[in-house]
Coordinates of C-alpha atoms and ligand atoms in Angstrom, one line a residue:
X1060 CA 74.6 79.4 92.6
X1061 CA 72.8 82.4 94.2
X1062 CA 71.9 82.4 97.8
X1063 CA 69.1 84.6 98.9
X1064 CA 68.4 85.9 102.5
X1065 CA 65.1 87.2 103.7
X1066 CA 64.5 88.7 107.2
X1067 CA 67.4 86.6 108.6
X1068 CA 67.5 87.1 112.3
X1069 CA 69.5 85.5 115.1
X1070 CA 70.3 86.2 118.7
X1071 CA 72.6 84.0 120.7
X1072 CA 71.0 82.9 124.1
X1073 CA 72.2 85.0 127.1
X1074 CA 73.9 87.5 124.5
X1075 CA 73.3 91.0 123.4
X1076 CA 74.6 90.3 120.0
X1077 CA 71.9 90.2 117.3
X1078 CA 72.3 89.6 113.5
X1079 CA 69.9 91.2 111.1
X1080 CA 69.8 91.2 107.5
X1081 CA 66.4 92.2 105.8
X1082 CA 67.0 91.1 102.2
X1083 CA 70.2 90.2 100.3
X1084 CA 71.3 87.9 97.5
X1085 CA 74.8 86.5 97.4
X1086 CA 76.0 86.4 93.8
X1087 CA 77.6 83.0 92.3
X1088 CA 81.3 83.0 92.4
X1089 CA 83.5 84.3 95.3
X1090 CA 82.5 86.6 97.8
X1091 CA 84.3 87.6 100.7
X1092 CA 82.9 88.6 104.3
X1093 CA 84.9 91.2 105.9
X1094 CA 84.6 93.2 109.4
X1095 CA 86.0 93.6 112.9
X1096 CA 86.2 90.8 115.3
X1097 CA 82.7 90.0 116.7
X1098 CA 81.0 91.7 113.8
X1099 CA 78.9 88.5 113.1
X1100 CA 80.9 87.1 110.0
X1101 CA 81.0 83.5 111.5
X1102 CA 77.4 83.8 112.9
X1103 CA 76.3 84.7 109.1
X1104 CA 78.3 81.8 107.7
X1105 CA 76.8 79.3 110.2
X1106 CA 73.2 80.8 109.4
X1107 CA 73.9 80.0 105.8
X1108 CA 75.1 76.6 106.5
X1109 CA 72.0 75.8 108.5
X1110 CA 74.1 75.2 111.7
X1111 CA 72.0 77.7 113.8
X1112 CA 68.4 77.9 114.0
X1113 CA 67.4 81.3 112.5
X1114 CA 64.3 83.5 112.2
X1115 CA 63.6 84.3 108.6
X1116 CA 64.7 82.5 105.5
X1117 CA 67.7 81.4 103.5
X1118 CA 67.1 80.0 99.9
X1119 CA 69.5 78.4 97.3
X1120 CA 68.6 78.5 93.7
X1121 CA 65.1 79.6 94.5
X1122 CA 64.5 76.6 96.8
X1123 CA 64.3 76.8 100.7
X1124 CA 67.5 75.9 102.3
X1125 CA 66.0 73.1 104.3
X1126 CA 64.4 71.6 100.9
X1127 CA 67.6 72.2 99.0
X1128 CA 69.7 70.5 101.7
X1129 CA 67.2 67.5 102.3
X1130 CA 68.8 65.8 99.2
X1131 CA 72.3 64.7 99.8
X1132 CA 73.1 67.8 101.7
X1133 CA 76.8 67.5 101.9
X1134 CA 77.3 67.3 98.3
X1135 CA 75.6 70.7 98.1
X1136 CA 76.9 73.0 100.8
X1137 CA 80.1 72.3 102.8
X1138 CA 81.2 74.3 105.7
X1139 CA 84.9 74.5 107.2
X1140 CA 85.1 76.0 110.6
X1141 CA 87.6 78.8 111.6
X1142 CA 88.7 76.7 114.5
X1143 CA 89.7 73.2 113.3
X1144 CA 89.2 71.7 116.6
X1145 CA 85.5 72.4 116.4
X1146 CA 85.5 70.3 113.2
X1147 CA 87.6 67.3 113.4
X1148 CA 86.1 64.3 115.3
X1149 CA 87.5 61.1 113.5
X1150 CA 90.3 59.0 114.6
X1151 CA 92.6 59.2 111.7
X1152 CA 93.1 61.7 108.9
X1153 CA 91.8 59.4 106.1
X1154 CA 88.5 58.5 108.2
X1155 CA 88.0 62.4 108.6
X1156 CA 88.2 62.7 104.8
X1157 CA 86.0 59.6 104.2
X1158 CA 83.3 60.6 106.6
X1159 CA 81.0 62.9 104.2
X1160 CA 81.8 60.5 101.4
X1161 CA 80.2 57.6 103.5
X1162 CA 77.3 59.7 104.4
X1163 CA 76.9 60.5 100.7
X1164 CA 77.0 56.6 100.2
X1165 CA 79.8 56.7 97.6
X1166 CA 81.1 53.3 96.7
X1167 CA 84.1 52.1 98.8
X1168 CA 86.5 52.2 95.9
X1169 CA 85.5 55.9 95.1
X1170 CA 86.1 56.7 98.7
X1171 CA 89.5 55.2 98.6
X1172 CA 90.4 56.8 95.4
X1173 CA 89.1 60.4 96.3
X1174 CA 90.9 60.1 99.8
X1175 CA 94.3 59.3 98.0
X1176 CA 93.8 62.2 95.6
X1177 CA 92.8 64.6 98.0
X1178 CA 95.7 63.6 100.6
X1179 CA 98.2 64.1 97.8
X1180 CA 96.9 67.6 96.7
X1181 CA 97.0 69.0 100.2
X1182 CA 100.4 67.5 101.2
X1183 CA 98.9 65.4 103.8
X1184 CA 99.6 61.8 102.6
X1185 CA 102.2 61.3 105.4
X1186 CA 99.5 61.9 107.9
X1187 CA 97.1 59.5 106.6
X1188 CA 96.8 57.2 109.6
X1189 CA 97.4 59.9 112.3
X1190 CA 94.8 61.3 114.6
X1191 CA 93.8 64.6 113.4
X1192 CA 94.3 66.0 116.8
X1193 CA 98.0 65.2 116.7
X1194 CA 98.6 67.4 113.6
X1195 CA 100.0 70.9 113.5
X1196 CA 97.5 73.8 113.4
X1197 CA 98.2 74.4 109.8
X1198 CA 97.8 70.9 108.7
X1199 CA 94.5 70.5 110.9
X1200 CA 93.5 73.8 109.0
X1201 CA 94.2 72.0 105.5
X1202 CA 92.3 69.0 106.6
X1203 CA 89.2 70.9 107.3
X1204 CA 89.4 72.6 104.2
X1205 CA 90.2 69.3 102.3
X1206 CA 87.0 67.8 104.2
X1207 CA 84.8 70.4 103.1
X1208 CA 85.9 70.1 99.3
X1209 CA 86.1 66.3 99.0
X1210 CA 82.6 66.2 97.7
X1211 CA 82.9 68.9 95.3
X1212 CA 80.0 70.8 96.7
X1213 CA 78.1 73.4 94.9
X1214 CA 78.8 76.0 97.7
X1215 CA 81.7 76.2 100.1
X1216 CA 81.6 78.3 103.1
X1217 CA 85.1 78.7 104.4
X1218 CA 85.6 80.6 107.8
X1219 CA 89.1 82.2 107.5
X1220 CA 90.6 79.5 105.4
X1221 CA 93.9 81.2 105.0
X1222 CA 94.4 81.6 108.9
X1223 CA 97.6 79.7 110.4
X1224 CA 98.8 78.9 106.9
X1225 CA 102.4 79.4 105.6
X1226 CA 103.0 80.8 102.1
X1227 CA 102.7 77.4 100.1
X1228 CA 99.5 76.5 102.2
X1229 CA 98.0 79.8 101.3
X1230 CA 98.9 79.5 97.6
X1231 CA 97.5 76.2 97.6
X1232 CA 94.0 77.3 99.2
X1233 CA 94.1 80.2 96.8
X1234 CA 94.5 78.0 93.8
X1235 CA 91.7 75.6 94.8
X1236 CA 89.3 78.6 95.4
X1237 CA 90.3 80.1 92.0
X1238 CA 89.6 76.7 90.3
X1239 CA 86.3 76.2 91.9
X1240 CA 85.3 79.6 90.9
X1241 CA 86.3 79.0 87.5
X1242 CA 84.2 75.9 87.4
X1243 CA 81.2 77.9 88.2
X1244 CA 80.8 76.8 92.0
X1245 CA 80.3 79.4 94.9
X1246 CA 82.5 80.2 97.5
X1247 CA 81.7 82.5 100.6
X1248 CA 84.6 83.0 102.9
X1249 CA 85.7 85.2 105.6
X1250 CA 89.1 87.0 105.8
X1251 CA 91.0 89.7 107.5
X1252 CA 93.6 89.7 104.9
X1253 CA 92.9 93.0 102.7
X1254 CA 95.9 92.3 100.3
X1255 CA 94.4 88.8 99.3
X1256 CA 91.0 90.3 99.2
X1257 CA 92.0 93.0 96.9
X1258 CA 94.0 90.7 94.7
X1259 CA 91.6 87.6 94.6
X1260 CA 87.9 88.8 95.0
X1261 CA 85.6 91.0 93.3
X1262 CA 82.7 90.8 95.6
X1263 CA 82.8 92.0 99.2
X1264 CA 80.2 92.1 101.8
X1265 CA 81.2 94.0 105.0
X1266 CA 79.7 93.7 108.4
X1267 CA 79.5 95.7 111.6
X1268 CA 77.6 94.7 114.7
X1269 CA 75.4 92.1 113.2
X1270 CA 74.5 94.3 110.3
X1271 CA 75.6 94.4 106.6
X1272 CA 77.1 97.8 105.7
X1273 CA 78.2 97.2 102.2
X1274 CA 77.9 94.7 99.3
X1275 CA 79.8 95.3 96.2
X1276 CA 83.4 95.7 94.4
X1277 CA 86.3 95.8 96.6
X1278 CA 87.4 99.1 95.1
X1279 CA 84.0 100.9 96.1
X1280 CA 84.6 99.8 99.6
X1281 CA 88.3 100.9 100.0
X1282 CA 87.2 104.2 98.5
X1283 CA 84.7 105.0 100.9
X1284 CA 86.9 106.4 103.8
X1285 CA 84.2 107.2 106.2
X1286 CA 82.8 103.6 105.8
X1287 CA 86.1 102.0 106.2
X1288 CA 86.6 103.7 109.4
X1289 CA 83.5 102.9 110.7
X1290 CA 84.2 99.3 109.9
X1291 CA 87.5 99.6 111.4
X1292 CA 89.4 98.3 108.3
X1293 CA 92.4 99.4 106.5
X1294 CA 92.7 99.0 102.7
X1295 CA 95.1 96.7 101.0
X1296 CA 98.8 98.0 101.0
X1297 CA 98.8 98.6 97.2
X1298 CA 95.8 100.6 97.5
X1299 CA 97.3 102.7 100.5
X1300 CA 100.5 103.3 98.6
X1301 CA 98.7 104.5 95.3
X1302 CA 96.9 106.9 97.6
X1303 CA 100.1 108.1 99.0
X1304 CA 101.6 108.3 95.5
X1305 CA 98.7 110.5 94.6
X1306 CA 98.0 108.1 91.5
X1307 CA 94.4 108.5 90.3
X1308 CA 93.5 105.0 89.0
X1309 CA 92.4 102.5 91.7
X1310 CA 95.3 100.0 92.5
X1311 CA 94.2 96.9 94.1
X1312 CA 97.3 94.7 93.9
X1313 CA 101.2 95.3 93.6
X1314 CA 100.9 94.1 90.1
X1315 CA 98.9 97.1 89.1
X1316 CA 101.4 99.5 90.4
Ligands
ATP2839 N1 77.9 80.4 121.1 C1 77.8 81.8 121.3 N2 77.2 82.3 122.5 C2 77.0 83.5 122.6 N3 77.7 84.7 121.9 C3 78.5 84.2 120.8 C4 78.5 82.9 120.4 N4 79.3 82.8 119.4 C5 79.5 84.2 119.2 N5 79.1 85.1 120.0 C6 79.2 86.5 120.0 O1 78.3 86.9 118.8 C7 79.2 88.1 118.2 C8 79.6 87.8 116.9 O2 80.5 86.8 116.8 P1 81.1 86.1 115.4 O3 81.9 85.1 115.9 O4 79.9 86.0 114.4 O5 81.9 87.5 114.8 P2 83.2 87.5 113.7 O6 82.8 88.6 113.1 O7 83.2 86.2 113.2 O8 84.5 87.6 114.6 P3 85.9 87.1 114.3 O9 86.5 87.9 113.2 O10 86.6 87.4 115.9 O11 85.8 85.4 114.1 C9 80.4 88.4 119.3 O12 80.0 89.4 120.0 C10 80.5 87.1 120.0 O13 81.0 87.2 121.2

């Protein structure tokens, strides 16, 4: 589902940072946001989720964001915070998952069934009655993502969903993102992991100092050395290796070497 941005501007109170994006459209599917710390990625994601009061407009599927969200908001756009402690607020893991379903007024039996299913899928069943704050950071992180996905929203905004996860956790989240994209849903996510980006993502948006400097294929970004330097990014390791070996084709992942 395309997200259109028009004259989006935001400045934090008492801060010199400002975000400014004149006119852009996020394509449907998976889009990754990359850039150095402090470049404005989380701010943009929060603006897309209507969590900050912006000047300008965000439209989804041709509808103003506020109008689009007015009806059953949580089933349309979901957001998972970078820091789970900013998101989790219920007294048990099961209640945390049920919260958005209750807001969406799902029947109790369906809430119970979906809670069981998603706890199982995320390997969190054993923590069902625990306080989310007592979980490890990786389990908290998985819980924030599970909570964002539980209503199967059209658009999922994920702030560094791979952060703090071990290999199986990363595999799980990667599989879920792939599955959502294959079903025609949109995912906008932030990542610092260039290997993951190169392997999994076709469309990347790169930010610096609150401005968008690149939107397009990952190979196009990696190939622009001046821009990569300006953005403070290193290409994926497979790409670097292929450059060292003098290979002519664009290599994005180890499988292609
Ligand atoms: N609540 C706030 N009040 C004031 N300034 C803020 C606030 N939140 C973020 N900033 C500032 O806005 C700028 C952009 O921050 P943002 O978190 O969007 O960057 P980011 O690209 O997501 O960084 P990271 O990769 O470290 O998560 C930074 O300079 C940050 O210090």
